PDB file of C-alpha atoms in Angstrom:
ATOM      1  CA  MET A   1     -69.488 130.432 219.751  1.00 38.00           C
ATOM      2  CA  LEU A   2     -73.677 129.165 219.471  1.00 37.00           C
ATOM      3  CA  ASN A   3     -74.482 125.944 222.257  1.00 38.00           C
ATOM      4  CA  VAL A   4     -75.491 124.157 218.807  1.00 37.00           C
ATOM      5  CA  LYS A   5     -77.528 121.877 221.414  1.00 35.00           C
ATOM      6  CA  VAL A   6     -79.133 124.887 223.140  1.00 36.00           C
ATOM      7  CA  LEU A   7     -80.568 126.757 219.992  1.00 40.00           C
ATOM      8  CA  SER A   8     -81.918 124.477 218.839  1.00 40.00           C
ATOM      9  CA  GLY A   9     -85.582 125.008 216.836  1.00 41.00           C
ATOM     10  CA  SER A  10     -84.872 128.755 219.353  1.00 45.00           C
ATOM     11  CA  MET A  11     -84.719 131.248 216.691  1.00 47.00           C
ATOM     12  CA  ILE A  12     -84.743 133.767 219.033  1.00 46.00           C
ATOM     13  CA  ALA A  13     -81.847 132.718 220.216  1.00 48.00           C
ATOM     14  CA  ALA A  14     -79.871 132.830 217.079  1.00 45.00           C
ATOM     15  CA  LEU A  15     -80.871 136.761 216.681  1.00 50.00           C
ATOM     16  CA  LEU A  16     -79.656 137.138 220.153  1.00 46.00           C
ATOM     17  CA  ALA A  17     -76.405 135.846 219.086  1.00 49.00           C
ATOM     18  CA  ILE A  18     -75.779 138.521 216.935  1.00 51.00           C
ATOM     19  CA  GLY A  19     -74.704 140.717 219.011  1.00 43.00           C
ATOM     20  CA  SER A  20     -73.673 144.187 218.024  1.00 43.00           C
ATOM     21  CA  TYR A  21     -76.570 143.797 215.008  1.00 45.00           C
ATOM     22  CA  LEU A  22     -79.169 143.830 217.395  1.00 42.00           C
ATOM     23  CA  THR A  23     -77.788 145.963 220.625  1.00 45.00           C
ATOM     24  CA  LEU A  24     -75.919 148.957 218.721  1.00 44.00           C
ATOM     25  CA  ILE A  25     -78.328 151.331 218.860  1.00 41.00           C
ATOM     26  CA  SER A  26     -79.357 150.591 222.454  1.00 40.00           C
ATOM     27  CA  THR A  27     -75.518 150.159 223.609  1.00 43.00           C
ATOM     28  CA  PRO A  28     -74.833 152.643 226.479  1.00 39.00           C
ATOM     29  CA  GLY A  29     -72.957 155.784 224.292  1.00 43.00           C
ATOM     30  CA  SER A  30     -73.932 154.738 220.951  1.00 41.00           C
ATOM     31  CA  THR A  31     -77.046 157.166 220.737  1.00 40.00           C
ATOM     32  CA  VAL A  32     -76.280 160.240 218.315  1.00 39.00           C
ATOM     33  CA  ALA A  33     -77.495 163.281 217.277  1.00 37.00           C
ATOM     34  CA  PRO A  34     -78.732 164.676 214.246  1.00 39.00           C
ATOM     35  CA  GLY A  35     -76.367 165.716 211.772  1.00 40.00           C
ATOM     36  CA  ALA A  36     -76.872 168.434 208.967  1.00 38.00           C
ATOM     37  CA  THR A  37     -76.929 167.650 205.337  1.00 39.00           C
ATOM     38  CA  ASN A  38     -76.548 168.773 202.329  1.00 45.00           C
ATOM     39  CA  VAL A  39     -80.443 167.734 200.917  1.00 42.00           C
ATOM     40  CA  LEU A  40     -79.988 169.766 198.018  1.00 38.00           C
ATOM     41  CA  GLY A  41     -76.489 168.601 197.202  1.00 48.00           C
ATOM     42  CA  GLU A  42     -75.887 164.799 198.246  1.00 48.00           C
ATOM     43  CA  ALA A  43     -79.259 163.953 198.785  1.00 48.00           C
ATOM     44  CA  ALA A  44     -80.281 164.781 195.578  1.00 43.00           C
ATOM     45  CA  ASN A  45     -77.480 162.602 193.889  1.00 52.00           C
ATOM     46  CA  ALA A  46     -78.074 159.433 196.082  1.00 49.00           C
ATOM     47  CA  ALA A  47     -82.108 159.775 196.000  1.00 51.00           C
ATOM     48  CA  GLN A  48     -84.045 156.463 193.666  1.00 51.00           C
ATOM     49  CA  LYS A  49     -86.741 156.306 192.296  1.00 62.00           C
ATOM     50  CA  THR A  50     -88.644 154.192 194.687  1.00 71.00           C
ATOM     51  CA  PRO A  51     -88.172 150.409 194.567  1.00 80.00           C
ATOM     52  CA  SER A  52     -91.659 147.898 193.441  1.00 86.00           C
ATOM     53  CA  ALA A  53     -92.923 146.482 196.517  1.00 82.00           C
ATOM     54  CA  SER A  54     -90.839 143.320 195.257  1.00 90.00           C
ATOM     55  CA  LEU A  55     -87.721 144.750 195.920  1.00 96.00           C
ATOM     56  CA  THR A  56     -88.777 147.525 198.909  1.00 97.00           C
ATOM     57  CA  ILE A  57     -86.756 146.866 201.834  1.00 97.00           C
ATOM     58  CA  SER A  58     -89.165 147.931 204.658  1.00 96.00           C
ATOM     59  CA  ASP A  59     -89.252 147.440 208.534  1.00 92.00           C
ATOM     60  CA  ARG A  60     -90.772 143.517 208.407  1.00 95.00           C
ATOM     61  CA  THR A  61     -89.815 142.338 204.112  1.00 97.00           C
ATOM     62  CA  ILE A  62     -87.638 142.163 202.062  1.00 98.00           C
ATOM     63  CA  GLY A  63     -89.592 141.648 198.913  1.00 97.00           C
ATOM     64  CA  ALA A  64     -91.807 138.864 198.917  1.00 97.00           C
ATOM     65  CA  ALA A  65     -90.083 137.125 202.150  1.00 98.00           C
ATOM     66  CA  LYS A  66     -91.639 138.660 205.269  1.00 97.00           C
ATOM     67  CA  VAL A  67     -89.943 138.292 209.288  1.00 97.00           C
ATOM     68  CA  GLY A  68     -92.702 136.266 211.066  1.00 97.00           C
ATOM     69  CA  MET A  69     -93.636 134.269 207.900  1.00 98.00           C
ATOM     70  CA  THR A  70     -92.814 130.962 207.850  1.00 98.00           C
ATOM     71  CA  PHE A  71     -90.110 129.254 205.317  1.00 98.00           C
ATOM     72  CA  GLY A  72     -93.392 127.098 204.243  1.00 98.00           C
ATOM     73  CA  GLN A  73     -95.761 130.499 203.298  1.00 98.00           C
ATOM     74  CA  LEU A  74     -92.547 132.041 201.412  1.00 98.00           C
ATOM     75  CA  LYS A  75     -92.090 128.629 199.182  1.00 98.00           C
ATOM     76  CA  LYS A  76     -96.275 129.012 198.349  1.00 97.00           C
ATOM     77  CA  THR A  77     -95.935 133.147 197.609  1.00 97.00           C
ATOM     78  CA  LEU A  78     -92.549 132.908 195.388  1.00 97.00           C
ATOM     79  CA  GLY A  79     -93.675 129.631 193.871  1.00 96.00           C
ATOM     80  CA  SER A  80     -91.833 127.772 191.166  1.00 95.00           C
ATOM     81  CA  THR A  81     -90.289 131.483 190.093  1.00 93.00           C
ATOM     82  CA  ALA A  82     -87.784 130.924 193.003  1.00 98.00           C
ATOM     83  CA  GLN A  83     -85.429 128.475 193.763  1.00 98.00           C
ATOM     84  CA  PHE A  84     -83.816 127.193 198.006  1.00 98.00           C
ATOM     85  CA  LYS A  85     -80.433 126.459 197.967  1.00 98.00           C
ATOM     86  CA  VAL A  86     -78.661 126.302 201.826  1.00 98.00           C
ATOM     87  CA  GLN A  87     -75.521 127.751 202.458  1.00 97.00           C
ATOM     88  CA  SER A  88     -73.345 126.513 205.176  1.00 96.00           C
ATOM     89  CA  PRO A  89     -71.449 127.230 206.906  1.00 94.00           C
ATOM     90  CA  PHE A  90     -72.295 131.462 205.570  1.00 96.00           C
ATOM     91  CA  MET A  91     -70.936 133.227 208.622  1.00 93.00           C
ATOM     92  CA  VAL A  92     -69.381 131.935 212.214  1.00 91.00           C
ATOM     93  CA  ASP A  93     -72.758 130.408 213.615  1.00 93.00           C
ATOM     94  CA  PHE A  94     -75.074 131.270 210.844  1.00 96.00           C
ATOM     95  CA  ASP A  95     -76.464 129.309 208.205  1.00 97.00           C
ATOM     96  CA  ALA A  96     -78.232 130.853 205.110  1.00 98.00           C
ATOM     97  CA  VAL A  97     -81.132 129.667 202.741  1.00 98.00           C
ATOM     98  CA  ALA A  98     -80.533 131.565 199.811  1.00 98.00           C
ATOM     99  CA  VAL A  99     -83.438 132.380 197.616  1.00 98.00           C
ATOM    100  CA  SER A 100     -83.348 133.138 193.949  1.00 98.00           C
ATOM    101  CA  GLN A 101     -84.801 134.451 190.796  1.00 97.00           C
ATOM    102  CA  SER A 102     -83.931 134.484 187.604  1.00 95.00           C
ATOM    103  CA  GLY A 103     -80.508 132.837 188.578  1.00 96.00           C
ATOM    104  CA  LYS A 104     -79.510 135.517 190.771  1.00 97.00           C
ATOM    105  CA  VAL A 105     -79.344 135.633 194.676  1.00 98.00           C
ATOM    106  CA  GLN A 106     -82.118 137.853 195.526  1.00 98.00           C
ATOM    107  CA  TYR A 107     -81.797 137.416 199.605  1.00 98.00           C
ATOM    108  CA  ARG A 108     -81.321 135.103 202.012  1.00 98.00           C
ATOM    109  CA  ILE A 109     -82.777 133.580 205.226  1.00 98.00           C
ATOM    110  CA  ILE A 110     -80.565 133.493 207.924  1.00 98.00           C
ATOM    111  CA  TYR A 111     -80.288 131.272 211.326  1.00 97.00           C
ATOM    112  CA  ALA A 112     -78.263 129.041 214.092  1.00 96.00           C
ATOM    113  CA  ALA A 113     -75.773 127.028 211.985  1.00 95.00           C
ATOM    114  CA  GLY A 114     -76.532 123.891 212.897  1.00 92.00           C
ATOM    115  CA  THR A 115     -79.918 123.327 212.289  1.00 96.00           C
ATOM    116  CA  LYS A 116     -82.281 122.615 209.453  1.00 96.00           C
ATOM    117  CA  LEU A 117     -84.308 125.260 208.175  1.00 97.00           C
ATOM    118  CA  LYS A 118     -88.327 123.389 208.193  1.00 97.00           C
ATOM    119  CA  ASP A 119     -91.063 124.991 206.153  1.00 98.00           C
ATOM    120  CA  THR A 120     -92.747 125.182 209.689  1.00 98.00           C
ATOM    121  CA  ASP A 121     -90.043 127.131 211.170  1.00 98.00           C
ATOM    122  CA  VAL A 122     -91.096 131.020 211.210  1.00 98.00           C
ATOM    123  CA  ILE A 123     -88.511 133.169 209.609  1.00 98.00           C
ATOM    124  CA  GLU A 124     -86.546 135.613 211.944  1.00 97.00           C
ATOM    125  CA  LEU A 125     -83.788 137.655 209.806  1.00 97.00           C
ATOM    126  CA  LEU A 126     -83.435 138.335 206.205  1.00 98.00           C
ATOM    127  CA  MET A 127     -81.028 139.471 204.704  1.00 98.00           C
ATOM    128  CA  THR A 128     -79.670 140.917 201.549  1.00 98.00           C
ATOM    129  CA  ASP A 129     -76.545 142.426 199.999  1.00 98.00           C
ATOM    130  CA  ASN A 130     -78.554 142.735 196.002  1.00 98.00           C
ATOM    131  CA  PRO A 131     -78.845 146.183 194.933  1.00 97.00           C
ATOM    132  CA  SER A 132     -82.036 146.371 193.382  1.00 97.00           C
ATOM    133  CA  TYR A 133     -83.472 145.974 196.788  1.00 98.00           C
ATOM    134  CA  LYS A 134     -83.488 149.128 198.255  1.00 97.00           C
ATOM    135  CA  THR A 135     -85.706 151.584 200.999  1.00 97.00           C
ATOM    136  CA  VAL A 136     -89.005 153.408 200.584  1.00 95.00           C
ATOM    137  CA  GLN A 137     -85.750 156.879 200.655  1.00 95.00           C
ATOM    138  CA  GLY A 138     -84.035 154.994 197.889  1.00 96.00           C
ATOM    139  CA  VAL A 139     -81.062 153.354 200.345  1.00 97.00           C
ATOM    140  CA  GLY A 140     -79.834 149.612 199.745  1.00 98.00           C
ATOM    141  CA  PRO A 141     -76.805 147.600 199.288  1.00 98.00           C
ATOM    142  CA  GLY A 142     -74.373 149.771 197.173  1.00 98.00           C
ATOM    143  CA  MET A 143     -74.166 153.070 198.578  1.00 98.00           C
ATOM    144  CA  THR A 144     -72.286 154.633 199.791  1.00 98.00           C
ATOM    145  CA  LEU A 145     -72.143 155.895 203.348  1.00 98.00           C
ATOM    146  CA  LYS A 146     -72.278 159.183 202.401  1.00 98.00           C
ATOM    147  CA  GLN A 147     -74.926 159.447 200.485  1.00 98.00           C
ATOM    148  CA  ALA A 148     -77.254 157.355 203.464  1.00 98.00           C
ATOM    149  CA  GLU A 149     -75.851 159.923 205.053  1.00 98.00           C
ATOM    150  CA  ALA A 150     -77.350 162.581 202.972  1.00 98.00           C
ATOM    151  CA  ILE A 151     -81.129 160.907 203.201  1.00 97.00           C
ATOM    152  CA  TYR A 152     -80.469 158.989 206.314  1.00 97.00           C
ATOM    153  CA  GLY A 153     -78.449 161.436 208.758  1.00 98.00           C
ATOM    154  CA  LYS A 154     -74.977 160.840 210.410  1.00 98.00           C
ATOM    155  CA  ALA A 155     -73.399 157.758 210.826  1.00 98.00           C
ATOM    156  CA  THR A 156     -72.501 156.001 213.679  1.00 98.00           C
ATOM    157  CA  LEU A 157     -70.309 152.588 213.314  1.00 98.00           C
ATOM    158  CA  SER A 158     -69.300 150.367 215.604  1.00 97.00           C
ATOM    159  CA  TYR A 159     -68.737 146.642 216.649  1.00 97.00           C
ATOM    160  CA  ASN A 160     -67.715 144.047 219.847  1.00 95.00           C
ATOM    161  CA  VAL A 161     -64.686 142.042 219.652  1.00 94.00           C
ATOM    162  CA  ASP A 162     -67.369 139.651 222.108  1.00 90.00           C
ATOM    163  CA  ASN A 163     -69.340 139.149 218.441  1.00 85.00           C
ATOM    164  CA  GLU A 164     -67.322 138.396 216.244  1.00 89.00           C
ATOM    165  CA  MET A 165     -66.329 141.861 215.099  1.00 92.00           C
ATOM    166  CA  ARG A 166     -68.848 141.909 213.562  1.00 94.00           C
ATOM    167  CA  GLU A 167     -69.510 145.995 212.191  1.00 97.00           C
ATOM    168  CA  GLY A 168     -73.091 147.403 211.864  1.00 97.00           C
ATOM    169  CA  VAL A 169     -73.841 151.344 210.845  1.00 97.00           C
ATOM    170  CA  VAL A 170     -76.811 152.798 212.480  1.00 96.00           C
ATOM    171  CA  PHE A 171     -77.701 156.340 210.703  1.00 97.00           C
ATOM    172  CA  ALA A 172     -79.528 158.879 212.837  1.00 97.00           C
ATOM    173  CA  LYS A 173     -82.600 159.751 211.494  1.00 95.00           C
ATOM    174  CA  GLN A 174     -83.449 156.061 209.543  1.00 94.00           C
ATOM    175  CA  PRO A 175     -87.423 155.174 209.849  1.00 90.00           C
ATOM    176  CA  THR A 176     -86.776 152.056 211.612  1.00 89.00           C
ATOM    177  CA  ARG A 177     -84.543 149.968 213.927  1.00 87.00           C
ATOM    178  CA  ASN A 178     -85.796 146.437 212.822  1.00 92.00           C
ATOM    179  CA  THR A 179     -83.089 147.308 209.958  1.00 94.00           C
ATOM    180  CA  MET A 180     -79.859 146.929 209.961  1.00 95.00           C
ATOM    181  CA  PHE A 181     -76.981 148.487 207.834  1.00 97.00           C
ATOM    182  CA  VAL A 182     -73.807 146.577 207.455  1.00 98.00           C
ATOM    183  CA  PRO A 183     -70.879 148.754 206.334  1.00 98.00           C
ATOM    184  CA  LYS A 184     -67.619 148.010 204.260  1.00 98.00           C
ATOM    185  CA  ALA A 185     -64.284 148.792 202.580  1.00 98.00           C
ATOM    186  CA  GLU A 186     -62.842 147.858 199.810  1.00 97.00           C
ATOM    187  CA  GLY A 187     -58.872 146.855 200.859  1.00 97.00           C
ATOM    188  CA  LYS A 188     -60.387 147.931 204.753  1.00 97.00           C
ATOM    189  CA  GLN A 189     -60.836 145.441 207.237  1.00 96.00           C
ATOM    190  CA  PHE A 190     -63.772 147.964 208.469  1.00 98.00           C
ATOM    191  CA  GLY A 191     -65.879 150.736 206.854  1.00 98.00           C
ATOM    192  CA  GLY A 192     -65.113 152.966 210.200  1.00 98.00           C
ATOM    193  CA  VAL A 193     -62.030 154.348 211.192  1.00 98.00           C
ATOM    194  CA  TYR A 194     -62.021 153.499 215.156  1.00 98.00           C
ATOM    195  CA  GLY A 195     -59.813 154.992 217.542  1.00 96.00           C
ATOM    196  CA  ALA A 196     -59.835 153.513 221.993  1.00 92.00           C
ATOM    197  CA  GLY A 197     -63.312 151.144 222.486  1.00 89.00           C
ATOM    198  CA  GLN A 198     -64.414 151.017 225.984  1.00 92.00           C
ATOM    199  CA  GLY A 199     -65.455 146.913 227.459  1.00 93.00           C
ATOM    200  CA  GLY A 200     -64.741 145.259 223.567  1.00 95.00           C
ATOM    201  CA  PHE A 201     -67.055 147.385 221.997  1.00 96.00           C
ATOM    202  CA  PHE A 202     -65.760 149.995 219.653  1.00 97.00           C
ATOM    203  CA  GLN A 203     -67.318 153.446 218.032  1.00 97.00           C
ATOM    204  CA  THR A 204     -67.261 155.922 215.507  1.00 98.00           C
ATOM    205  CA  ASN A 205     -68.722 158.604 213.617  1.00 98.00           C
ATOM    206  CA  LYS A 206     -65.354 158.393 211.524  1.00 98.00           C
ATOM    207  CA  TYR A 207     -65.595 155.310 207.918  1.00 98.00           C
ATOM    208  CA  HIS A 208     -63.183 155.489 204.293  1.00 98.00           C
ATOM    209  CA  PRO A 209     -64.150 157.679 201.842  1.00 98.00           C
ATOM    210  CA  ASN A 210     -65.312 154.194 199.783  1.00 98.00           C
ATOM    211  CA  ALA A 211     -67.674 152.792 202.992  1.00 98.00           C
ATOM    212  CA  VAL A 212     -70.330 151.275 201.431  1.00 98.00           C
ATOM    213  CA  ILE A 213     -74.112 149.646 202.720  1.00 98.00           C
ATOM    214  CA  LYS A 214     -72.573 146.533 201.880  1.00 98.00           C
ATOM    215  CA  SER A 215     -76.009 144.671 203.328  1.00 98.00           C
ATOM    216  CA  VAL A 216     -79.293 145.363 204.641  1.00 98.00           C
ATOM    217  CA  MET A 217     -80.891 142.908 207.859  1.00 97.00           C
ATOM    218  CA  VAL A 218     -84.648 142.832 208.688  1.00 97.00           C
ATOM    219  CA  ARG A 219     -85.409 141.199 211.925  1.00 94.00           C
ATOM    220  CA  LYS A 220     -88.260 140.348 213.536  1.00 85.00           C
TER     221      LYS A 220
END
């Protein structure tokens, strides 16, 4: 659990506490080898039209929101077209500000629980589960892991019991490591199918047939 007194005013510390989301790609043994994919099959079926700039997920942005900009700057950019709602608690140790347009949540700004996001605070973590948002390669929330593998290569799923068992997935050929994908399989605790772990860390290349990308996160 986070120490709110220590974290107050420190979004960096909050990010570090996410654990497996931020360390998955550098955890010993977690490197994945590129896997062969049927480019003309699954990739063709999964390919999406390149999203407009306002709906693009990049290594720095989700739509108009950009890690590194302040909350006040985002408000000014969106103007009266957006509504901002605090969601507390959002998940263990973290609160969020949901950014909505036309009555639908577009994305969320994630920050340490027990703190207040001020206009002068720098945005360091963004998340979206809105299927309208996609990377330039067409990968986004709601896409099956099988489809995503056809575009980004072999998927490796993992979680750490010391990090609230939050599950993440990385792909062998995803273009950036600042983008984090969160899997989900309806009716299952995890998207992945796991065997024995090591030191509380569990990793697998196997996943349930109905596993999808639940949400996408972008970090500074």
